[in-house]
Coordinates of C-alpha atoms in Angstrom, one line a residue:
M1 CA 34.0 11.9 -6.6
T2 CA 33.9 15.5 -7.7
F3 CA 34.9 18.8 -6.1
G4 CA 32.8 19.6 -3.0
Q5 CA 31.2 16.1 -2.9
V6 CA 31.2 14.3 0.4
D7 CA 31.6 10.5 0.6
I8 CA 28.4 8.9 1.8
A9 CA 30.4 7.2 4.6
D10 CA 31.6 10.6 5.8
I11 CA 28.2 12.3 5.9
E12 CA 27.6 13.8 9.4
I13 CA 24.1 13.0 10.6
N14 CA 22.8 14.5 13.8
I15 CA 22.1 11.4 16.0
K16 CA 20.6 13.5 18.7
S17 CA 17.8 14.7 16.5
R18 CA 14.4 13.0 17.1
D19 CA 13.1 13.8 13.6
D20 CA 12.4 11.0 11.2
I21 CA 14.8 12.1 8.5
P22 CA 18.1 11.3 10.4
H23 CA 16.8 7.8 11.3
L24 CA 16.1 7.1 7.7
L25 CA 19.4 8.5 6.5
L26 CA 21.3 6.5 9.1
G27 CA 19.8 3.3 7.9
L28 CA 20.5 4.2 4.2
Q29 CA 24.1 5.2 5.1
Y30 CA 24.6 1.8 6.9
I31 CA 23.4 0.0 3.7
Y32 CA 25.8 2.0 1.6
V33 CA 28.9 1.7 3.7
T34 CA 28.5 -2.1 4.4
P35 CA 30.3 -3.7 1.4
D36 CA 28.5 -7.1 1.3
L37 CA 25.1 -5.6 2.0
R38 CA 25.6 -2.8 -0.6
E39 CA 26.6 -5.3 -3.3
R40 CA 23.6 -7.5 -2.7
I41 CA 21.1 -4.6 -2.7
F42 CA 22.8 -2.9 -5.7
A43 CA 22.6 -6.2 -7.6
L44 CA 18.8 -6.1 -7.0
L45 CA 18.5 -2.4 -7.9
E46 CA 20.0 -3.2 -11.4
Q47 CA 16.6 -4.7 -12.2
V48 CA 15.0 -1.2 -11.9
L49 CA 14.9 -0.1 -15.6
P50 CA 12.2 1.7 -17.6
S51 CA 10.6 0.1 -20.6
R52 CA 11.8 1.0 -24.1
R53 CA 10.3 4.1 -25.7
G54 CA 10.5 5.7 -29.1
H55 CA 8.8 5.7 -32.5
G56 CA 8.6 2.6 -34.7
L57 CA 8.8 0.1 -31.8
T58 CA 6.4 -2.9 -31.7
E59 CA 4.4 -3.7 -28.6
Q60 CA 6.8 -6.6 -27.7
E61 CA 9.8 -4.2 -27.9
R62 CA 8.0 -1.6 -25.8
S63 CA 7.6 -4.2 -23.0
Q64 CA 11.3 -4.9 -22.9
P65 CA 13.6 -3.0 -20.4
A66 CA 15.8 -0.3 -21.8
D67 CA 19.5 -0.8 -22.3
P68 CA 21.3 0.9 -19.3
N69 CA 24.5 1.5 -21.4
R70 CA 22.8 3.3 -24.3
G71 CA 20.8 6.5 -24.7
R72 CA 20.4 9.3 -22.2
P73 CA 21.4 8.5 -18.6
G74 CA 18.5 8.5 -16.2
M75 CA 18.2 8.7 -12.4
E76 CA 20.5 6.3 -10.7
Q77 CA 18.8 3.4 -8.8
W78 CA 20.3 4.4 -5.5
K79 CA 18.7 7.8 -5.7
I80 CA 15.4 6.3 -6.6
L81 CA 15.6 4.0 -3.5
V82 CA 16.6 6.9 -1.2
L83 CA 13.7 9.1 -2.4
G84 CA 11.2 6.3 -2.2
V85 CA 12.2 5.3 1.3
L86 CA 11.9 9.0 2.3
R87 CA 8.5 9.4 0.8
L88 CA 7.0 6.5 2.9
G89 CA 9.2 7.1 5.9
L90 CA 7.9 10.6 6.2
N91 CA 4.3 9.7 5.1
T92 CA 4.4 12.6 2.7
D93 CA 3.6 13.4 -0.9
Y94 CA 5.7 13.8 -4.0
D95 CA 5.7 17.6 -3.7
R96 CA 7.5 17.6 -0.4
I97 CA 10.0 14.9 -1.7
H98 CA 10.6 17.2 -4.7
E99 CA 11.3 20.1 -2.4
L100 CA 13.6 18.1 0.0
S101 CA 15.6 16.5 -2.9
N102 CA 16.4 20.0 -4.2
Q103 CA 16.9 21.9 -1.0
H104 CA 17.8 19.6 1.9
S105 CA 21.6 19.6 2.1
T106 CA 22.2 16.4 4.0
L107 CA 19.7 14.5 1.8
R108 CA 21.5 15.8 -1.3
Q109 CA 24.8 14.5 0.0
M110 CA 23.1 11.1 0.4
L111 CA 22.1 11.4 -3.2
G112 CA 25.7 12.0 -4.2
H113 CA 25.6 15.8 -4.8
S114 CA 28.1 18.4 -3.6
D115 CA 27.1 21.5 -1.8
W116 CA 28.4 24.4 -3.9
C117 CA 29.3 23.2 -7.4
D118 CA 26.5 20.8 -8.3
D119 CA 23.3 22.5 -9.6
T120 CA 21.5 19.3 -10.4
R121 CA 17.8 19.6 -9.8
Y122 CA 15.1 17.0 -9.9
S123 CA 11.7 17.5 -11.6
L124 CA 8.5 16.4 -10.0
Q125 CA 7.5 14.2 -12.9
S126 CA 10.9 12.4 -13.0
I127 CA 10.6 11.5 -9.3
K128 CA 7.1 10.1 -9.9
D129 CA 8.0 8.1 -13.0
N130 CA 11.1 6.6 -11.5
L131 CA 9.5 5.5 -8.3
M132 CA 6.9 3.6 -10.3
L133 CA 9.6 1.4 -11.8
F134 CA 9.8 -0.7 -8.6
T135 CA 7.8 -3.9 -8.2
P136 CA 6.5 -5.6 -5.0
E137 CA 8.7 -8.6 -5.6
L138 CA 11.9 -6.4 -5.8
F139 CA 10.9 -4.6 -2.6
D140 CA 10.5 -8.0 -0.9
Q141 CA 14.0 -9.1 -1.8
I142 CA 15.4 -5.7 -0.6
N143 CA 13.5 -6.1 2.6
Q144 CA 15.0 -9.5 3.3
E145 CA 18.5 -8.1 3.0
V146 CA 17.7 -5.2 5.3
V147 CA 16.2 -7.5 7.9
K148 CA 19.2 -9.8 7.8
A149 CA 21.5 -6.8 8.3
G150 CA 19.3 -5.6 11.2
H151 CA 19.6 -9.0 12.9
A152 CA 23.3 -9.0 12.5
L153 CA 23.5 -5.5 13.9
V154 CA 21.6 -6.2 17.0
K155 CA 23.7 -9.4 17.5
K156 CA 20.6 -11.6 17.5
S157 CA 20.8 -13.1 14.1
L158 CA 20.4 -16.9 14.0
N159 CA 22.8 -17.8 11.2
V160 CA 20.2 -17.1 8.5
G161 CA 20.3 -18.2 4.9
P162 CA 21.6 -21.5 3.4
T163 CA 23.6 -22.5 6.5
A164 CA 20.5 -22.5 8.7
A165 CA 18.4 -24.3 6.1
A166 CA 21.1 -26.9 5.7
N167 CA 21.5 -27.5 9.4
P168 CA 18.0 -27.3 11.0
V169 CA 19.2 -29.3 14.0
A170 CA 21.6 -26.5 15.0
V171 CA 18.8 -24.0 14.8
K172 CA 16.4 -26.2 16.8
N173 CA 19.0 -26.7 19.6
R174 CA 19.6 -23.0 20.2
P175 CA 18.4 -21.5 23.5
A176 CA 14.8 -20.2 23.4
A177 CA 16.0 -16.6 23.9
D178 CA 18.0 -16.8 20.7
K179 CA 15.3 -18.3 18.5
L180 CA 13.4 -16.0 16.1
R181 CA 9.9 -15.3 17.4
G182 CA 7.3 -13.8 15.2
R183 CA 3.9 -12.2 16.0
C184 CA 1.3 -12.0 13.2
D185 CA -1.7 -9.7 12.8
S186 CA -3.6 -7.9 10.1
F187 CA -4.9 -4.3 9.7
V188 CA -6.7 -2.3 7.1
V189 CA -5.0 0.1 4.7
E190 CA -7.6 2.4 3.3
T191 CA -7.8 3.3 -0.3
D192 CA -8.2 6.9 -1.4
V193 CA -12.0 6.8 -2.1
H194 CA -15.1 8.6 -1.0
F195 CA -17.9 6.9 0.9
P196 CA -19.7 4.8 -1.7
T197 CA -23.4 4.9 -2.5
D198 CA -24.8 3.4 -5.7
I199 CA -26.1 6.8 -6.9
N200 CA -22.8 8.7 -6.4
L201 CA -20.9 5.8 -8.0
L202 CA -23.2 6.0 -11.0
Y203 CA -22.5 9.7 -11.3
D204 CA -18.8 9.1 -11.2
A205 CA -19.1 6.4 -13.9
V206 CA -21.3 8.5 -16.3
R207 CA -19.1 11.6 -15.7
K208 CA -16.1 9.6 -16.9
V209 CA -18.0 8.1 -19.8
I210 CA -19.1 11.6 -21.0
E211 CA -15.6 13.1 -20.6
E212 CA -13.8 10.2 -22.3
S213 CA -16.4 10.0 -25.1
R214 CA -16.3 13.7 -25.8
A215 CA -12.4 13.5 -26.1
L216 CA -12.8 10.5 -28.3
A217 CA -15.3 12.2 -30.5
E218 CA -13.1 15.3 -30.9
H219 CA -10.1 13.0 -31.8
H220 CA -12.1 11.2 -34.5
T221 CA -14.4 14.2 -35.5
V222 CA -17.6 12.4 -34.4
P223 CA -20.4 14.9 -34.0
G224 CA -23.0 15.1 -31.3
W225 CA -21.1 16.1 -28.1
R226 CA -21.3 19.9 -28.3
Q227 CA -23.6 20.0 -25.3
H228 CA -22.0 17.4 -23.1
Q229 CA -21.4 19.8 -20.2
Q230 CA -25.1 20.7 -20.1
G231 CA -26.0 17.0 -20.1
L232 CA -23.7 16.3 -17.2
R233 CA -25.2 19.2 -15.3
Q234 CA -28.7 17.8 -15.7
I235 CA -27.6 14.4 -14.4
K236 CA -25.9 16.0 -11.4
K237 CA -29.1 18.1 -10.7
Q238 CA -31.1 14.9 -10.7
Y239 CA -28.5 13.2 -8.4
R240 CA -28.8 16.1 -5.9
K241 CA -32.6 15.9 -6.0
I242 CA -32.4 12.2 -4.9
Q243 CA -30.1 13.1 -2.1
K244 CA -32.6 15.7 -0.8
L245 CA -35.5 13.4 -1.0
K246 CA -33.7 10.8 1.1
H247 CA -33.3 13.3 3.9
A248 CA -37.0 13.6 4.6
T249 CA -38.1 12.8 8.2
A250 CA -42.0 12.8 7.9
K251 CA -43.7 10.3 10.2
D252 CA -47.2 10.4 8.6
E253 CA -47.7 7.1 6.7
S254 CA -49.4 8.8 3.8
K255 CA -46.6 11.3 3.5
Q256 CA -44.0 8.5 3.7
A257 CA -45.8 6.6 0.9
K258 CA -45.9 9.7 -1.3
R259 CA -42.2 10.4 -0.6
E260 CA -41.3 6.8 -1.5
Q261 CA -43.1 7.2 -4.8
E262 CA -41.3 10.4 -5.4
I263 CA -37.9 8.8 -4.7
K264 CA -38.7 5.9 -7.1
Q265 CA -39.7 8.4 -9.8
A266 CA -36.5 10.5 -9.2
H267 CA -34.4 7.4 -9.5
Q268 CA -36.1 6.4 -12.7
T269 CA -35.5 9.8 -14.2
Y270 CA -31.8 9.6 -13.1
L271 CA -31.5 6.1 -14.7
D272 CA -33.1 7.2 -18.0
R273 CA -30.9 10.2 -18.4
T274 CA -27.8 8.2 -17.6
A275 CA -28.9 5.4 -20.0
D276 CA -29.4 7.9 -22.9
W277 CA -25.8 9.2 -22.5
L278 CA -24.5 5.7 -22.2
K279 CA -26.1 4.7 -25.5
K280 CA -24.7 7.8 -27.1
S281 CA -21.2 6.9 -25.8
E282 CA -21.5 3.4 -27.2
H283 CA -22.5 4.7 -30.6
T284 CA -19.5 7.1 -30.6
L285 CA -17.2 4.3 -29.7
Q286 CA -18.6 2.2 -32.5
Q287 CA -18.1 5.1 -35.0
A288 CA -14.5 5.7 -33.8
R289 CA -13.6 2.0 -34.3
L290 CA -14.6 2.2 -37.9
G291 CA -11.7 4.6 -38.3
G292 CA -9.1 2.1 -37.0
A293 CA -7.7 1.0 -33.7
L294 CA -8.4 3.2 -30.7
P295 CA -5.4 5.2 -29.2
I296 CA -4.2 3.8 -25.9
E297 CA -5.4 6.9 -23.9
F298 CA -9.0 5.9 -24.6
A299 CA -8.7 2.3 -23.4
A300 CA -10.5 3.1 -20.1
L301 CA -13.7 4.1 -21.8
E302 CA -15.0 0.6 -22.2
T303 CA -14.2 0.0 -18.5
Y304 CA -16.3 3.0 -17.4
Q305 CA -19.1 1.9 -19.7
G306 CA -19.1 -1.5 -18.1
Y307 CA -19.3 0.1 -14.6
T308 CA -22.2 2.3 -15.7
R309 CA -24.2 -0.7 -16.9
I310 CA -23.6 -2.6 -13.7
L311 CA -24.7 0.4 -11.5
L312 CA -27.7 1.0 -13.7
D313 CA -28.8 -2.6 -13.2
Q314 CA -28.2 -2.6 -9.5
I315 CA -30.1 0.7 -8.8
D316 CA -33.0 -0.6 -10.9
R317 CA -33.1 -3.8 -8.9
R318 CA -32.7 -2.2 -5.5
V319 CA -35.0 0.9 -5.8
I320 CA -37.5 0.2 -8.6
Q321 CA -37.9 -3.6 -8.1
G322 CA -37.2 -3.7 -4.3
E323 CA -34.6 -6.4 -4.5
K324 CA -31.7 -6.7 -2.0
I325 CA -28.3 -6.7 -3.7
P326 CA -25.9 -9.4 -2.5
H327 CA -22.8 -8.0 -0.9
E328 CA -20.4 -9.8 -3.3
E329 CA -22.0 -8.1 -6.3
K330 CA -21.6 -4.6 -4.9
L331 CA -19.0 -2.1 -6.2
F332 CA -17.3 0.3 -3.8
S333 CA -15.2 2.4 -6.2
I334 CA -14.9 2.7 -10.0
F335 CA -11.4 4.2 -9.7
Q336 CA -10.1 1.7 -7.1
P337 CA -12.2 -1.4 -7.9
H338 CA -10.1 -3.6 -5.5
T339 CA -11.6 -1.6 -2.5
E340 CA -13.4 -3.8 0.0
W341 CA -16.0 -3.0 2.6
I342 CA -14.4 -4.2 5.9
C343 CA -16.1 -4.4 9.3
K344 CA -13.6 -5.3 12.0
G345 CA -15.8 -4.4 15.0
K346 CA -13.5 -1.7 16.3
A347 CA -14.9 0.9 18.6
G348 CA -15.8 4.1 16.8
V349 CA -14.8 2.6 13.4
P350 CA -17.9 0.8 12.0
V351 CA -16.5 0.3 8.5
E352 CA -13.2 0.7 6.7
L353 CA -12.8 1.0 2.9
G354 CA -9.6 -0.6 1.7
L355 CA -7.7 -3.9 1.8
R356 CA -6.4 -6.0 4.7
V357 CA -2.6 -6.3 5.1
C358 CA -1.1 -9.0 7.2
I359 CA 2.4 -8.6 8.7
M360 CA 4.8 -10.9 10.6
E361 CA 7.1 -9.0 13.0
D362 CA 9.9 -10.5 15.0
Q363 CA 11.1 -9.7 18.6
H364 CA 13.6 -7.2 17.3
R365 CA 10.8 -5.2 15.7
F366 CA 11.7 -5.9 12.1
I367 CA 8.9 -6.9 9.7
L368 CA 9.8 -10.3 8.3
H369 CA 7.0 -10.6 5.7
H370 CA 3.8 -9.0 4.7
Q371 CA 0.9 -9.9 2.4
V372 CA -2.0 -8.0 0.9
M373 CA -5.2 -9.9 1.5
E374 CA -7.6 -9.7 -1.4
K375 CA -11.0 -11.1 -0.3
Q376 CA -9.3 -13.1 2.4
T377 CA -9.9 -13.4 6.2
D378 CA -7.3 -13.9 8.9
D379 CA -8.0 -17.6 9.4
A380 CA -7.4 -18.3 5.7
I381 CA -3.9 -16.8 5.6
A382 CA -2.3 -17.9 8.9
V383 CA -0.5 -21.0 7.5
E384 CA 0.5 -19.2 4.3
M385 CA 2.1 -16.4 6.4
V386 CA 4.2 -18.8 8.4
I387 CA 5.3 -20.8 5.3
E388 CA 6.3 -17.7 3.4
S389 CA 8.1 -16.2 6.4
R390 CA 10.0 -19.4 6.9
K391 CA 11.0 -19.4 3.3
R392 CA 12.7 -16.1 3.9
F393 CA 13.9 -16.8 7.4
P394 CA 14.1 -20.5 8.1
E395 CA 15.1 -19.9 11.7
L396 CA 11.6 -18.7 12.6
A397 CA 10.6 -21.1 15.5
V398 CA 7.7 -19.4 17.3
A399 CA 4.8 -17.4 16.1
S400 CA 1.9 -15.9 18.0
F401 CA -1.6 -14.9 16.6
D402 CA -4.9 -13.6 18.0
K403 CA -8.2 -15.5 18.0
G404 CA -9.1 -14.3 14.6
F405 CA -6.6 -16.6 13.0
H406 CA -8.0 -19.7 14.8
S407 CA -9.4 -22.8 13.1
K408 CA -9.0 -26.5 13.8
A409 CA -7.0 -26.9 10.5
N410 CA -4.7 -24.0 11.4
Q411 CA -4.0 -25.4 14.9
A412 CA -2.9 -28.7 13.4
E413 CA -1.1 -27.4 10.3
L414 CA 0.9 -24.7 12.1
K415 CA 2.4 -27.3 14.5
N416 CA 4.1 -28.9 11.4
H417 CA 6.0 -25.7 10.6
L418 CA 6.8 -24.2 14.0
E419 CA 8.2 -25.4 17.3
Q420 CA 5.7 -23.5 19.3
V421 CA 2.3 -22.0 18.2
I422 CA 0.6 -19.3 20.2
L423 CA -2.9 -19.4 18.8
P424 CA -5.8 -19.0 21.3
K425 CA -8.9 -21.0 20.6
K426 CA -12.3 -19.5 20.3
G427 CA -15.2 -20.6 22.5
R428 CA -15.2 -22.9 25.5
L429 CA -12.0 -24.7 26.2
N430 CA -11.6 -28.3 27.3
Q431 CA -9.2 -29.3 30.1
A432 CA -6.3 -30.0 27.8
D433 CA -6.7 -26.6 26.1
K434 CA -6.9 -24.9 29.5
D435 CA -3.7 -26.6 30.6
H436 CA -2.0 -25.7 27.3
E437 CA -3.1 -22.0 27.3
G438 CA -2.5 -21.7 31.1
S439 CA 1.2 -22.7 30.8
D440 CA 3.8 -20.1 31.7
D441 CA 5.4 -20.0 28.2
F442 CA 2.0 -19.6 26.4
K443 CA 0.9 -16.8 28.7
Q444 CA 4.2 -15.0 28.5
L445 CA 4.3 -15.1 24.6
R446 CA 0.6 -14.2 24.4
K447 CA 1.3 -11.1 26.5
Q448 CA 4.2 -10.2 24.1
H449 CA 1.9 -10.6 21.1
S450 CA 0.3 -7.2 21.7
G451 CA 3.6 -5.6 20.7
V452 CA 2.6 -6.1 17.1
E453 CA 0.2 -3.3 17.5
S454 CA 3.2 -1.0 17.8
A455 CA 4.4 -2.2 14.5
I456 CA 1.0 -1.6 12.9
N457 CA 0.9 1.9 14.3
A458 CA 4.4 2.6 13.1
L459 CA 3.4 1.4 9.6
E460 CA 0.3 3.7 9.6
Q461 CA 2.6 6.6 10.6
N462 CA 4.9 5.5 7.7
G463 CA 2.1 5.9 5.1
L464 CA -0.1 2.9 5.5
D465 CA -3.0 4.8 7.0
R466 CA -4.3 5.6 3.4
C467 CA -2.8 4.6 0.1
P468 CA -2.9 7.4 -2.5
D469 CA -1.5 5.2 -5.4
H470 CA -3.9 3.9 -8.0
G471 CA -4.7 0.3 -9.0
I472 CA -4.0 -3.0 -7.2
K473 CA -0.4 -3.0 -8.5
G474 CA 0.2 0.5 -7.1
F475 CA -1.4 -0.5 -3.8
K476 CA 0.9 -3.5 -3.4
C477 CA 4.0 -1.5 -4.4
Y478 CA 3.0 1.2 -1.9
V479 CA 2.6 -1.3 0.9
A480 CA 5.9 -3.1 0.1
L481 CA 7.8 0.2 0.0
A482 CA 6.3 1.1 3.4
V483 CA 7.6 -2.1 4.9
V484 CA 11.1 -1.5 3.5
S485 CA 11.0 2.1 4.7
R486 CA 9.9 1.0 8.2
N487 CA 12.7 -1.6 8.5
I488 CA 15.4 0.9 7.3
K489 CA 14.1 3.4 9.8
R490 CA 14.3 0.7 12.5
L491 CA 17.9 -0.1 11.3
G492 CA 18.7 3.6 11.7
A493 CA 17.2 3.7 15.2
V494 CA 19.3 0.8 16.3
I495 CA 22.5 2.5 14.9
R496 CA 21.5 5.7 16.7
Q497 CA 21.0 3.9 20.0
Q498 CA 24.3 2.0 19.7
T499 CA 26.2 5.2 18.8
L500 CA 24.7 7.1 21.8
E501 CA 25.6 4.2 24.1
Q502 CA 29.2 4.2 22.8
E503 CA 29.5 8.0 23.4
Q504 CA 28.1 7.6 26.9
R505 CA 30.7 4.9 27.7
K506 CA 33.5 7.1 26.4
R507 CA 32.3 10.1 28.3
G508 CA 31.4 8.3 31.5
P509 CA 28.5 9.1 33.9
Y510 CA 27.7 12.7 34.6
K511 CA 28.9 14.1 37.9
K512 CA 26.6 16.1 40.1
A513 CA 27.5 19.7 40.6
A514 CA 28.9 20.4 44.1

């Protein structure tokens, strides 16, 4: 403690505020002031260390974590967690987090700074670099601790952990109201990409090829790139010409045939110009390699060259040769190659560009587990979601799904892991299925299943409407942090509600004026 510093346990948070920040700070404060919970989470946070840096280090040494007891002190792990949770909890960007961390008085107290004698300021790049140190696996472990704390707080916990796993009979004999019930569903988290067409993807690819090749040529003094900007303008001009030709609405067959020929010719010119610059880039890369190993900042050039070749081939097959490109061969973004084209049949949303995310929420509105679905459908992940959820929370006894998760194999396998499975079948039902799905328990739990849509909406409000982070690793970290942030926010909401109820009991009911 220093002069002017307020103990985190003594920070006064306005519980009557309906803003998101007090809810998040209440949840973080509870984590810090609960000794057992704080020790477990701080033990996990000790894994958050940057990799070694400096001159004269080998690649193996650079991959090792830095020594926390040597060198310049960095940002403490608690501060990184607070800022990360706030970023997703508010669904905001780094610029606002940068401003809040330097100006918001209550948040600075949560970060351990005093009001008047501590002039510590955070830089924008430091916040970005430190938040990138987390991994999805670490977020998953933190999330388990937060959910267990939430269960204990609402007095609905079912003796989780080793005791429950060692005594499954005690868990099974609990009343139905005390058993942990989950509801599972998936939704799409969009990636930060524009709507893809093969011609605009090719333009993106060749633009990066030209920019990277020009920088590489300058670094290795390879000639031939003085007019790279003019070449890129010519390619873009041809790209715009194709766009205008596609917008023609003539109904005369002769005009349509002529326009089709013009479109093919424009595409061929577009492909030829792009191929010329690709060959030039490949030659520059070959010349640069003669001078030694490439610097790491130019490692992406080969990737962009590969995307350019793929798109050149696909446009030639589709437009010039009239071939239909199979869906599994299509590319939807060169910057976020994990992006998928997803049609879920929602009204007003014909297609979504991103990845599916499956969540398992319990009746206390805490998210037990989540999984990013890469080229997977709902029916392929139902059993895995239950198995992974039960590894983390062995007391999970009931789970509900919608019809998208149904398959004969899932119906049989889920019964081996759960006491009760709420999974409606597709198509016509036989008499046994009608009796099963017509029972009071099944109908009641199926009605409660729609509550998972509230969790999905809350996650979308907490940043999972669109992921701005890059790469599949960044996507998974972003989703995992959103889940942790949502559960901490839910923890703060429970604390706020309990505190308001305690104050109401102390105050007593309001009396009407005479």
